[in-house]
Amino acid sequence: MSESTTRLKRATIFDVAAEAGVSRGTVSRVLNGEPYVSAAAREAIEAAIAKVGYVRNTAARNLAKQSSGAIALIVHEPDSVFIDDPNIGAILLGANAALSAADYQLVSLIIDTERDSHRVTGYLGGGFVDGAIIVSAREDDPISQAIADLRLPAVMVGRPDNQPQLPWVGIDNRGAARQITERLRGTGRNRVGMIAAGLDRDSGRDRLAGFREAMGEAFDDTLVARQRFYTYAAGVAGMAELLRIDPDIDGVFAASDAIAAGALETLRNAGRAVPRDVGIVGFDDSSWALRAQPALSTVRQPAGQLGARAAELVLEQVRTGSLASNGALLSTEVVWRDSA
Amino acid sequence: MSESTTRLKRATIFDVAAEAGVSRGTVSRVLNGEPYVSAAAREAIEAAIAKVGYVRNTAARNLAKQSSGAIALIVHEPDSVFIDDPNIGAILLGANAALSAADYQLVSLIIDTERDSHRVTGYLGGGFVDGAIIVSAREDDPISQAIADLRLPAVMVGRPDNQPQLPWVGIDNRGAARQITERLRGTGRNRVGMIAAGLDRDSGRDRLAGFREAMGEAFDDTLVARQRFYTYAAGVAGMAELLRIDPDIDGVFAASDAIAAGALETLRNAGRAVPRDVGIVGFDDSSWALRAQPALSTVRQPAGQLGARAAELVLEQVRTGSLASNGALLSTEVVWRDSA
DNA sequence: TTGTAGGCGTTATCAC
DNA sequence: GTGATAACGCCTACAA
């Protein structure tokens, strides 16, 4: 009676062994699907497991096996802007699918404050996970250093500047930026600028570099509006700045679709028609691209594959202790729609 | 030399104790900030910790303490649509902040397939976490049942239908829907319909119920377009359906801002002006609301607080073993802009 | 095929 | 204040 109200002690292998009339060793063997167990024993044990309601204590298992079967995915967005990042969800889903196929558990950790950063470091060192995927780390990220110290198998999504020894997967931001800028220029624009963002990460800097390359001689640094975040608001502000600097601007490469959408609003309010007066292209091919008016020409980023590939590389390290290659570049695709 | 290439064994309390010339017990005491440790011992131990590069093995600690200091947040979106859900990110951040303040680690688990569901169940039972927050569970969710079986402290975000014993936090979807519908009708609309979605969850059903209540005698079930997801595409399709059924429709309550945005597109293509010809209101006050043309009148959902409150309730259970109240309703607010 | 027992790294309860 | 030492629950040689 009182059993049902007080918190019952959870059954252990001991209880199962006693119930089935065998030793703990044998129970452990059937639990792990090992051979050399008689059918009779197996049956008795399975019945006992069901009867006593046994579930394995993974903390104990981890301790004994020195591994956890889990991989962390760390999202580091100290400014809480990741809510609007269209890629992170897809990266997560891709990583989850790849790990799931290998029967690993993905656990996502978010770092929002300095305090989070410390706590997560402790968590990573605590045997909770066998490896880690780091998303959207910034230049000065303490986590990547901590991971290196812990010798925890890890891979970054995006190319790390300060941790050259960390394996990574990413896209060729520079090449993609160059391609779409060239295409934009090809529509006969003469004065083309850029709304850049995220210049504290490699992705942001590389997109700017690609733009500069594509512009060649025509590059004009005053026509680069530098914003902090990849947001709609940044697009609104950045476009206003560009119009102020050069009212005759007729082409804009926005560092993200959200920025492009914001720029569209500014242009609309300024009475400029897109693509007639001004051609604009974005980056990501997120949901912003299709919903914008007009629909955005942009670069498709294989976010899901990014996550999946990162997961595979972590698993390779976990299993073999090392990695065949040290980085992977996934290919992008220019998607041409109506905005330029 | 070879030390640096082969994987070094991680230092344990043993090593620290030896290095500092004290016993493990004393080391453990300083590690846990307990009193009754001499300054000399503390200093020696701290130096030793730094010297041997000790980091605590949490698996062992969990085993001994029978707890983990981590709380799971389970996102269950089998259709991968959560990428576009504007609330989940905020819920996550809110929960993370609340747990962080109590020095708990939030770990997010996503369930995307049947296989994920099984694996996560095992994870939850394995001593990795002390409690769980369940987001966006659906009616037939096996996870909530598993959690009940495990006697794991848990709380749902959103009111559970099938697990009445599970504590939860949510908003008054029905009341909020009623309020905004009444306000919409107050703008002098005669033929008002609804684009409903997510009718397999309480939130979706409650919004429809609130709409019905507000309409009273004027409720017309043929003017309810039922969609599966809370997406832009659903809005496009739902609005088309409503226009087909009643070309004279002059008011629409969309079950989410994304749906409302989609509806706006259909209306624009159909040559209907908003709010002149048709008034439209949404739900969530997500980024869709402000970026829509015209900006949406909508219901603000306190997503961050939802996550924070859920976290607090889980911690209360973890610490006291029980809960003072069994549910919490957070208040919403009608935000009136230009779309109606 | 099965049982035995030592070890995984910490914590906690004792004596001292 | 500090040092032994028995848990914690599981895995895994090794022996039988």
XYZ file of C-alpha atoms (C1' of nucleotides) in Angstrom:
712
model
C 0.000 0.000 0.000
C 2.449 2.563 1.189
C 4.698 1.260 -1.506
C 2.765 3.122 -4.117
C 3.034 6.438 -2.372
C 6.642 6.416 -1.276
C 9.242 6.723 -3.983
C 10.227 3.144 -4.811
C 13.829 2.285 -5.108
C 14.518 1.409 -8.670
C 15.285 -2.176 -9.503
C 18.889 -3.095 -10.247
C 20.602 -5.973 -11.950
C 20.746 -7.543 -8.517
C 16.993 -7.714 -8.273
C 16.649 -9.085 -11.759
C 19.282 -11.729 -11.061
C 17.595 -12.768 -7.858
C 14.196 -12.893 -9.472
C 15.472 -14.959 -12.402
C 17.648 -17.161 -10.247
C 20.841 -16.434 -12.135
C 23.942 -14.342 -11.580
C 24.394 -10.665 -12.357
C 26.887 -11.517 -15.036
C 24.333 -13.449 -17.001
C 21.814 -10.666 -16.672
C 24.349 -8.199 -17.957
C 25.004 -10.439 -20.933
C 21.408 -10.561 -22.064
C 21.091 -6.838 -21.420
C 23.897 -6.253 -23.895
C 22.730 -8.814 -26.398
C 25.823 -10.939 -26.018
C 25.990 -14.544 -27.174
C 26.505 -17.562 -24.941
C 23.304 -17.347 -22.994
C 20.958 -20.303 -22.874
C 17.452 -19.790 -24.114
C 16.102 -20.788 -20.735
C 18.188 -18.218 -18.907
C 17.351 -15.530 -21.403
C 13.662 -16.150 -21.046
C 13.753 -16.192 -17.286
C 15.731 -12.993 -17.245
C 13.477 -11.203 -19.673
C 10.485 -12.190 -17.597
C 12.230 -10.963 -14.460
C 13.109 -7.651 -16.093
C 9.508 -7.074 -16.987
C 8.325 -8.169 -13.557
C 10.533 -5.939 -11.454
C 10.365 -3.084 -13.972
C 14.052 -2.838 -14.446
C 15.612 -0.015 -16.419
C 19.341 0.185 -16.745
C 21.156 2.937 -14.874
C 23.209 4.611 -17.497
C 25.335 6.585 -15.096
C 26.687 3.339 -13.757
C 27.064 1.950 -17.237
C 28.949 5.036 -18.335
C 31.253 4.787 -15.397
C 32.077 1.190 -16.142
C 32.326 1.570 -19.896
C 33.917 4.975 -19.819
C 31.572 6.243 -22.497
C 28.067 7.574 -22.724
C 26.582 7.041 -26.162
C 25.708 10.703 -26.365
C 27.047 13.572 -28.434
C 26.601 17.222 -27.528
C 25.640 19.918 -29.967
C 26.597 23.294 -28.620
C 24.837 26.383 -29.827
C 26.701 29.461 -28.829
C 24.646 32.573 -29.362
C 25.280 34.891 -26.489
C 22.907 37.457 -27.863
C 19.899 35.228 -28.019
C 19.561 35.902 -31.698
C 19.653 32.273 -32.675
C 15.909 32.213 -32.397
C 15.821 33.849 -35.754
C 18.658 31.898 -37.304
C 17.074 29.820 -40.035
C 19.937 27.357 -40.255
C 20.317 26.109 -36.737
C 17.102 24.126 -36.717
C 18.075 22.326 -39.885
C 21.595 21.646 -38.647
C 20.140 20.163 -35.513
C 17.750 17.940 -37.365
C 20.487 16.755 -39.705
C 22.838 15.938 -36.860
C 20.093 14.213 -34.948
C 19.219 12.008 -37.895
C 22.805 10.970 -38.494
C 23.440 10.199 -34.832
C 20.149 8.445 -34.465
C 21.098 6.070 -37.248
C 24.150 5.116 -35.227
C 22.116 4.848 -32.042
C 23.711 7.830 -30.441
C 21.752 10.406 -28.510
C 22.095 14.035 -29.506
C 21.906 16.488 -26.633
C 21.799 20.183 -27.391
C 23.363 22.658 -25.026
C 22.820 26.325 -25.413
C 25.226 28.951 -24.249
C 23.558 32.237 -23.604
C 25.673 33.751 -20.842
C 29.100 33.591 -19.333
C 27.719 31.392 -16.630
C 26.346 28.958 -19.179
C 29.738 28.774 -20.706
C 31.338 27.608 -17.485
C 28.631 25.146 -16.685
C 28.733 23.613 -20.140
C 32.475 23.235 -19.898
C 31.993 21.223 -16.751
C 29.301 19.188 -18.357
C 31.480 18.305 -21.300
C 34.276 17.211 -19.006
C 31.979 15.111 -16.914
C 31.602 12.011 -19.010
C 28.081 12.889 -20.103
C 29.058 12.891 -23.748
C 31.593 11.193 -25.959
C 31.977 14.045 -28.397
C 30.711 17.452 -29.420
C 29.524 19.461 -32.379
C 30.024 23.196 -32.073
C 27.724 25.497 -33.974
C 28.227 29.160 -34.577
C 31.171 29.655 -32.350
C 32.758 33.033 -32.380
C 36.339 34.038 -32.524
C 36.980 34.308 -28.858
C 34.980 31.258 -27.911
C 36.273 29.692 -24.696
C 34.425 26.469 -25.334
C 36.563 25.326 -28.218
C 39.622 25.815 -26.082
C 38.069 23.841 -23.265
C 37.220 21.033 -25.629
C 40.754 20.925 -26.880
C 41.998 20.716 -23.283
C 39.634 17.879 -22.547
C 40.730 16.034 -25.684
C 37.061 15.533 -26.451
C 36.371 14.486 -30.036
C 34.743 17.485 -31.661
C 33.972 19.158 -34.923
C 32.899 22.666 -35.702
C 30.238 23.772 -38.092
C 31.946 26.654 -39.819
C 35.647 27.114 -40.197
C 37.433 27.975 -36.953
C 40.029 30.677 -37.118
C 41.598 30.361 -33.762
C 41.480 26.597 -33.385
C 43.110 25.370 -36.562
C 43.504 21.895 -35.157
C 39.764 21.416 -34.773
C 38.148 19.532 -37.630
C 35.219 21.287 -39.241
C 32.573 21.230 -41.927
C 31.324 24.276 -43.693
C 30.420 25.843 -46.958
C 32.548 27.933 -49.216
C 31.134 31.259 -48.136
C 33.629 33.201 -50.117
C 33.061 31.325 -53.358
C 29.305 31.418 -52.974
C 29.355 35.132 -52.267
C 31.518 35.659 -55.315
C 29.200 33.653 -57.519
C 26.010 35.382 -56.574
C 27.619 38.797 -56.696
C 28.837 38.088 -60.217
C 25.406 36.981 -61.222
C 23.936 40.131 -59.715
C 26.404 42.278 -61.638
C 25.473 40.326 -64.724
C 21.993 41.819 -64.600
C 23.565 45.089 -65.636
C 24.055 46.841 -62.324
C 26.669 49.544 -62.046
C 26.607 50.661 -58.450
C 26.441 47.597 -56.247
C 26.947 47.514 -52.501
C 26.732 45.023 -49.701
C 25.055 44.777 -46.340
C 27.532 42.693 -44.361
C 26.997 41.115 -40.938
C 28.530 38.722 -38.472
C 32.007 40.015 -39.125
C 33.153 38.443 -35.896
C 32.842 35.021 -37.471
C 34.471 33.445 -40.434
C 31.197 33.136 -42.350
C 30.565 36.861 -42.238
C 34.080 37.803 -43.150
C 34.240 35.294 -45.989
C 31.049 36.564 -47.545
C 32.469 40.037 -47.555
C 35.725 38.754 -49.031
C 33.837 36.982 -51.814
C 31.911 40.118 -52.591
C 35.105 42.104 -52.789
C 36.642 39.573 -55.132
C 33.674 39.584 -57.443
C 33.649 43.358 -57.567
C 37.312 43.585 -58.427
C 38.214 47.060 -59.526
C 34.677 48.232 -58.961
C 34.811 47.471 -55.244
C 33.987 50.497 -53.154
C 34.331 50.125 -49.430
C 32.011 53.013 -48.710
C 29.262 50.917 -50.253
C 29.596 48.269 -47.565
C 27.179 48.679 -44.665
C 28.505 46.712 -41.705
C 25.870 45.326 -39.347
C 26.221 43.201 -36.261
C 23.525 40.599 -36.753
C 21.939 38.725 -39.614
C 18.537 40.158 -38.883
C 15.643 41.869 -40.579
C 16.307 44.990 -38.530
C 19.904 45.011 -39.702
C 18.637 44.942 -43.266
C 16.347 47.881 -42.688
C 19.143 49.934 -41.191
C 21.833 48.804 -43.594
C 19.797 49.642 -46.649
C 18.979 53.061 -45.277
C 22.683 53.669 -44.817
C 23.482 52.598 -48.371
C 20.791 54.853 -49.811
C 22.160 57.723 -47.836
C 25.668 57.147 -49.103
C 24.652 56.621 -52.685
C 21.067 57.309 -53.752
C 21.864 55.849 -57.158
C 22.815 52.425 -55.849
C 21.255 49.781 -58.077
C 22.444 46.472 -56.680
C 22.798 44.997 -53.183
C 24.225 41.752 -51.879
C 22.716 41.087 -48.471
C 24.649 38.726 -46.206
C 21.461 36.854 -45.312
C 17.894 36.516 -46.502
C 16.594 38.172 -43.368
C 18.788 41.166 -44.093
C 17.590 41.203 -47.682
C 13.988 41.196 -46.489
C 14.669 44.161 -44.258
C 16.379 45.946 -47.117
C 13.303 45.362 -49.255
C 11.208 47.202 -46.725
C 13.503 50.196 -46.732
C 13.492 50.240 -50.520
C 9.727 50.000 -50.615
C 9.394 52.922 -48.242
C 11.873 54.864 -50.320
C 9.806 54.281 -53.420
C 12.409 52.134 -55.167
C 11.102 49.210 -57.219
C 12.772 45.803 -56.961
C 14.212 44.497 -59.225
C 13.652 47.359 -61.626
C 15.457 50.159 -59.772
C 17.525 48.024 -57.446
C 18.468 44.376 -57.713
C 18.964 42.514 -54.447
C 20.246 39.080 -53.560
C 20.401 37.258 -50.240
C 22.039 34.248 -48.627
C 20.673 31.044 -46.951
C 17.556 30.253 -48.957
C 15.624 30.311 -45.731
C 11.903 30.775 -45.397
C 12.491 34.520 -45.785
C 13.491 34.043 -49.393
C 10.206 32.705 -50.653
C 7.997 34.857 -48.538
C 9.650 38.097 -49.546
C 8.066 40.319 -52.155
C 9.526 39.784 -54.674
C 10.936 36.340 -53.904
C 14.671 36.509 -53.279
C 17.476 35.303 -55.457
C 19.838 33.720 -52.971
C 22.380 31.025 -52.123
C 21.089 27.724 -50.884
C 22.966 26.502 -47.868
C 22.776 22.736 -47.198
C 22.169 23.160 -43.486
C 20.824 19.687 -42.867
C 23.806 18.072 -44.549
C 26.112 20.301 -42.575
C 24.716 18.860 -39.356
C 24.767 15.310 -40.645
C 28.323 15.514 -41.876
C 29.501 17.051 -38.626
C 27.886 14.209 -36.724
C 29.575 11.616 -38.905
C 32.957 13.182 -38.369
C 32.491 13.179 -34.622
C 31.496 9.546 -34.656
C 34.490 8.674 -36.758
C 36.728 10.256 -34.155
C 34.923 8.575 -31.301
C 35.266 5.181 -32.893
C 38.661 5.266 -34.478
C 40.325 7.832 -32.293
C 41.291 9.917 -35.267
C 40.077 11.413 -38.517
C 40.943 10.767 -42.122
C 40.461 14.318 -43.298
C 40.476 17.472 -41.285
C 37.745 19.494 -42.921
C 34.888 19.242 -45.373
C 33.410 21.804 -47.679
C 29.824 21.234 -48.749
C 28.603 22.727 -51.964
C 26.102 25.521 -52.305
C 23.822 26.498 -55.133
C 22.632 29.827 -56.450
C 18.845 29.964 -56.533
C 17.624 32.606 -58.908
C 14.219 34.115 -58.331
C 12.714 37.552 -58.830
C 14.582 40.067 -56.718
C 17.385 40.631 -59.219
C 57.330 12.580 -25.482
C 55.072 9.691 -26.329
C 52.849 10.940 -23.538
C 51.625 13.759 -25.644
C 50.596 11.567 -28.532
C 48.897 8.715 -26.728
C 45.614 9.464 -25.049
C 46.484 10.345 -21.457
C 44.446 8.860 -18.712
C 42.509 11.563 -17.001
C 43.511 12.484 -13.506
C 41.263 11.324 -10.673
C 40.755 12.278 -7.095
C 43.328 9.635 -6.286
C 46.010 11.503 -8.188
C 45.087 14.781 -6.620
C 45.145 13.237 -3.163
C 48.542 11.701 -3.761
C 49.935 14.910 -5.184
C 48.637 16.959 -2.283
C 49.535 14.372 0.326
C 46.035 14.092 1.746
C 43.209 11.605 1.568
C 40.508 11.393 -1.108
C 37.917 12.385 1.401
C 39.564 15.710 2.000
C 39.889 16.323 -1.698
C 36.218 15.585 -2.154
C 35.402 18.066 0.557
C 37.194 20.947 -1.075
C 35.773 19.957 -4.437
C 32.304 20.367 -3.000
C 33.069 23.490 -1.059
C 32.380 21.903 2.283
C 33.575 23.379 5.564
C 36.039 21.749 7.957
C 39.058 21.865 5.731
C 42.220 23.547 6.899
C 43.533 26.396 4.825
C 46.786 24.530 4.336
C 45.056 21.440 3.019
C 42.808 23.471 0.761
C 45.712 25.294 -0.759
C 47.739 22.156 -1.323
C 44.755 20.490 -2.926
C 43.967 23.383 -5.184
C 47.538 23.478 -6.357
C 47.478 19.748 -6.963
C 44.251 20.025 -8.950
C 45.805 22.601 -11.213
C 49.017 20.662 -11.523
C 47.533 17.319 -12.560
C 44.765 18.924 -14.601
C 41.960 17.276 -12.717
C 38.377 17.532 -13.891
C 35.670 15.762 -12.016
C 34.074 12.719 -13.604
C 30.419 13.422 -13.441
C 29.316 9.935 -14.313
C 30.902 8.721 -11.116
C 29.510 11.625 -9.206
C 26.018 10.964 -10.514
C 26.278 7.347 -9.540
C 27.272 8.195 -6.028
C 24.863 11.075 -5.575
C 22.045 9.493 -7.493
C 21.393 12.662 -9.399
C 22.818 14.494 -12.361
C 22.178 18.194 -12.098
C 20.689 18.204 -15.562
C 17.147 18.681 -16.835
C 15.964 17.554 -20.238
C 13.819 19.607 -22.542
C 12.108 17.396 -25.037
C 10.924 18.814 -28.317
C 8.611 16.465 -30.057
C 7.948 17.484 -33.607
C 7.824 14.400 -35.732
C 7.229 16.399 -38.837
C 10.323 18.512 -38.570
C 8.218 21.629 -38.638
C 9.596 22.989 -35.430
C 12.205 24.775 -37.456
C 9.595 27.349 -38.212
C 7.967 27.399 -34.817
C 8.604 30.870 -33.459
C 7.958 29.912 -29.852
C 10.283 27.024 -29.259
C 13.427 29.073 -29.359
C 12.081 31.470 -26.781
C 10.838 28.661 -24.556
C 14.278 27.116 -24.685
C 16.016 30.316 -23.791
C 13.607 30.956 -20.935
C 14.069 27.484 -19.516
C 17.809 27.712 -19.910
C 17.964 30.989 -18.036
C 15.889 29.712 -15.145
C 17.859 26.491 -14.819
C 21.134 28.276 -15.216
C 20.298 30.454 -12.242
C 19.915 27.303 -10.181
C 23.094 25.842 -11.642
C 21.328 23.140 -13.533
C 22.270 22.158 -17.045
C 19.541 22.159 -19.673
C 19.902 19.483 -22.311
C 17.561 19.526 -25.278
C 16.487 16.305 -26.898
C 14.656 16.281 -30.142
C 12.303 13.566 -31.224
C 11.946 13.375 -34.940
C 11.238 9.708 -35.557
C 9.899 6.626 -33.846
C 13.445 5.521 -33.250
C 14.286 8.788 -31.539
C 11.354 8.250 -29.277
C 12.678 4.911 -28.037
C 16.190 6.140 -27.607
C 15.101 9.197 -25.672
C 13.010 7.055 -23.385
C 16.091 5.048 -22.550
C 18.085 8.198 -22.027
C 15.561 9.598 -19.608
C 15.571 6.388 -17.612
C 19.333 6.236 -17.476
C 20.116 8.739 -14.786
C 21.340 11.381 -17.199
C 18.740 13.855 -16.029
C 16.822 14.625 -12.875
C 13.722 15.913 -14.590
C 12.145 16.851 -17.884
C 10.244 19.584 -19.649
C 8.072 18.423 -22.509
C 7.295 20.829 -25.295
C 4.680 20.417 -27.948
C 3.675 16.922 -27.168
C 0.825 15.526 -29.108
C -2.134 13.521 -28.019
C -0.697 10.092 -28.557
C 2.728 10.923 -27.260
C 4.479 7.849 -25.843
C 7.055 9.947 -24.059
C 4.746 11.362 -21.464
C 3.651 7.859 -20.584
C 7.234 6.715 -20.290
C 8.011 9.603 -18.010
C 5.108 8.742 -15.798
C 6.348 5.153 -15.593
C 9.817 6.302 -14.657
C 8.448 8.607 -11.990
C 10.658 11.296 -13.412
C 9.762 14.825 -12.286
C 8.310 16.505 -15.346
C 6.150 19.329 -16.556
C 4.539 19.943 -19.874
C 4.364 23.169 -21.781
C 0.798 23.166 -22.946
C -2.058 21.404 -21.258
C -1.926 17.632 -21.627
C -5.170 15.894 -22.455
C -4.213 12.333 -21.916
C -1.917 12.749 -18.939
C -4.008 14.703 -16.496
C -1.635 13.899 -13.670
C 1.249 15.688 -15.339
C 1.794 19.232 -14.147
C 1.868 21.847 -16.870
C 2.156 25.486 -17.752
C 0.345 27.101 -20.606
C -1.657 30.004 -21.801
C -5.389 30.393 -21.996
C -5.658 29.725 -25.701
C -9.410 29.695 -25.615
C -9.765 32.972 -23.779
C -7.152 34.673 -25.914
C -8.812 33.470 -29.097
C -12.134 34.704 -27.825
C -10.727 38.126 -26.992
C -9.062 38.771 -30.279
C -12.005 37.468 -32.252
C -14.307 39.810 -30.380
C -12.006 42.686 -31.090
C -11.929 41.720 -34.762
C -15.714 41.613 -34.891
C -15.743 44.982 -33.193
C -14.180 46.526 -36.288
C -17.510 46.007 -38.007
C -16.977 42.711 -39.780
C -19.982 40.609 -40.686
C -18.616 37.485 -42.310
C -15.716 36.281 -40.261
C -13.991 32.937 -40.598
C -11.007 31.154 -39.173
C -7.977 29.329 -40.466
C -7.421 26.703 -37.801
C -4.400 24.430 -37.402
C -2.787 21.944 -35.059
C -6.100 20.389 -34.145
C -4.290 17.353 -32.847
C -3.080 19.381 -29.882
C -4.887 21.206 -27.159
C -3.628 24.600 -28.303
C -5.132 24.247 -31.740
C -8.439 22.941 -30.482
C -8.711 25.605 -27.806
C -8.147 28.422 -30.259
C -10.942 27.093 -32.396
C -13.166 26.742 -29.347
C -12.481 30.343 -28.335
C -13.304 31.527 -31.828
C -16.570 29.623 -31.748
C -17.490 31.129 -28.403
C -16.793 34.642 -29.561
C -18.850 34.168 -32.681
C -21.825 32.816 -30.757
C -24.869 32.659 -32.979
C -22.891 33.950 -35.918
C -20.572 30.935 -35.897
C -20.527 29.178 -39.242
C -18.559 25.974 -39.423
C -18.198 26.177 -43.197
C -16.108 29.289 -42.601
C -13.471 27.320 -40.730
C -10.559 26.165 -42.880
C -8.792 23.314 -41.103
C -5.067 23.041 -41.768
C -2.514 20.630 -40.377
C 0.388 22.930 -39.563
C 0.890 26.461 -38.320
C 2.741 27.455 -41.465
C 2.805 30.154 -44.097
C 1.785 27.592 -46.708
C -1.201 26.617 -44.602
C -2.247 30.264 -44.555
C -2.003 30.551 -48.316
C -4.134 27.451 -48.818
C -6.571 28.164 -46.002
C -7.321 31.669 -47.218
C -7.880 30.389 -50.750
C -10.364 27.914 -49.361
C -12.226 30.577 -47.423
C -12.441 32.859 -50.437
C -13.837 30.013 -52.485
C -16.468 29.243 -49.887
C -17.447 32.833 -49.338
C -16.051 35.539 -51.611
C -17.635 38.148 -49.351
C -15.713 37.121 -46.255
C -14.465 40.255 -44.472
C -12.706 38.990 -41.372
C -10.283 36.161 -40.584
C -8.779 34.851 -37.382
C -5.617 32.966 -38.270
C -4.402 30.436 -35.694
C -0.847 31.734 -35.989
C 1.041 34.702 -37.370
C 2.673 32.541 -40.022
C -0.756 31.477 -41.203
C -1.918 35.077 -41.211
C 1.083 36.047 -43.317
C 0.231 33.355 -45.818
C -3.366 34.493 -45.880
C -2.180 38.013 -46.629
C -0.447 36.771 -49.724
C -3.549 35.038 -51.006
C -5.593 38.161 -50.336
C -3.060 40.323 -52.129
C -3.140 38.056 -55.143
C -6.917 38.112 -55.074
C -6.916 41.881 -55.108
C -8.384 42.264 -51.640
C -7.072 45.133 -49.532
C -6.205 44.590 -45.881
C -7.654 45.856 -43.612
C -10.132 47.707 -45.845
C -11.789 44.741 -47.527
C -10.750 42.046 -45.107
C -9.540 42.341 -41.528
C -7.129 39.695 -40.332
C -5.652 38.824 -36.966
C -2.994 36.292 -35.984
C -1.580 34.584 -32.907
C 1.903 34.453 -31.286
C 3.303 37.923 -31.908
C 6.253 36.291 -33.583
C 8.622 37.958 -36.017
C 6.007 37.343 -38.707
C 3.692 39.865 -37.131
C 5.895 42.904 -37.521
C 7.308 42.009 -40.864
C 3.923 41.406 -42.488
C 2.368 44.065 -44.685
C 0.342 45.448 -43.013
C 1.700 44.598 -39.554
C -0.486 42.047 -37.824
C -2.822 42.508 -34.947
C -2.189 39.431 -32.831
C -1.967 37.799 -29.411
C 1.310 38.012 -27.585
C 2.370 34.721 -26.120
C 4.873 34.881 -23.246
C 7.027 32.071 -24.627
C 10.109 32.878 -22.591
C 8.143 32.928 -19.369
C 6.512 29.666 -20.316
C 9.910 28.030 -20.470
C 11.115 29.673 -17.283
C 8.027 28.742 -15.315
C 8.194 25.157 -16.538
C 11.799 24.967 -15.410
C 10.926 26.301 -11.980
C 8.182 23.754 -11.546
C 10.486 20.909 -12.471
C 13.079 22.115 -9.997
C 10.453 22.375 -7.305
C 9.588 18.748 -7.878
C 13.189 17.661 -7.986
C 13.939 19.379 -4.712
C 10.832 18.822 -2.666
C 9.552 15.683 -4.295
C 6.203 17.261 -4.958
C 4.426 20.293 -6.250
C 2.272 22.938 -4.608
C 0.049 23.530 -7.607
C -0.572 21.317 -10.545
C -0.786 23.792 -13.384
C -0.141 27.398 -14.251
C -1.806 29.667 -16.727
C 0.265 32.587 -17.969
C -1.484 35.632 -19.275
C -1.539 36.823 -22.856
C -2.093 40.223 -24.342
C -3.812 41.436 -27.487
C -1.466 43.533 -29.595
C -3.347 45.721 -32.002
C -1.618 46.858 -35.158
C -2.752 47.522 -38.709
C -4.168 44.349 -40.182
C -7.650 44.780 -38.711
C 27.157 -21.553 -20.806
C 27.440 -19.460 -16.200
C 29.196 -17.541 -11.719
C 32.699 -14.672 -9.228
C 34.825 -10.619 -8.175
C 37.605 -6.556 -9.125
C 37.270 -2.009 -11.009
C 35.118 2.492 -12.882
C 35.659 7.682 -9.807
C 32.859 9.880 -6.312
C 30.403 10.599 -2.198
C 29.259 9.847 2.529
C 29.670 7.674 7.083
C 32.237 6.567 10.243
C 36.085 6.585 13.543
C 40.282 8.974 14.916
C 39.940 18.533 10.606
C 41.198 14.279 8.488
C 41.594 9.511 6.890
C 39.595 4.870 5.904
C 36.140 2.458 3.623
C 31.669 0.974 2.229
C 28.370 2.082 -1.042
C 26.554 3.630 -6.011
C 25.081 -0.022 -10.370
C 27.178 -1.901 -14.035
C 30.777 -4.316 -17.042
C 34.134 -7.794 -17.931
C 37.924 -10.701 -17.512
C 38.674 -15.030 -15.516
C 37.518 -19.257 -13.544
C 34.570 -22.988 -13.336
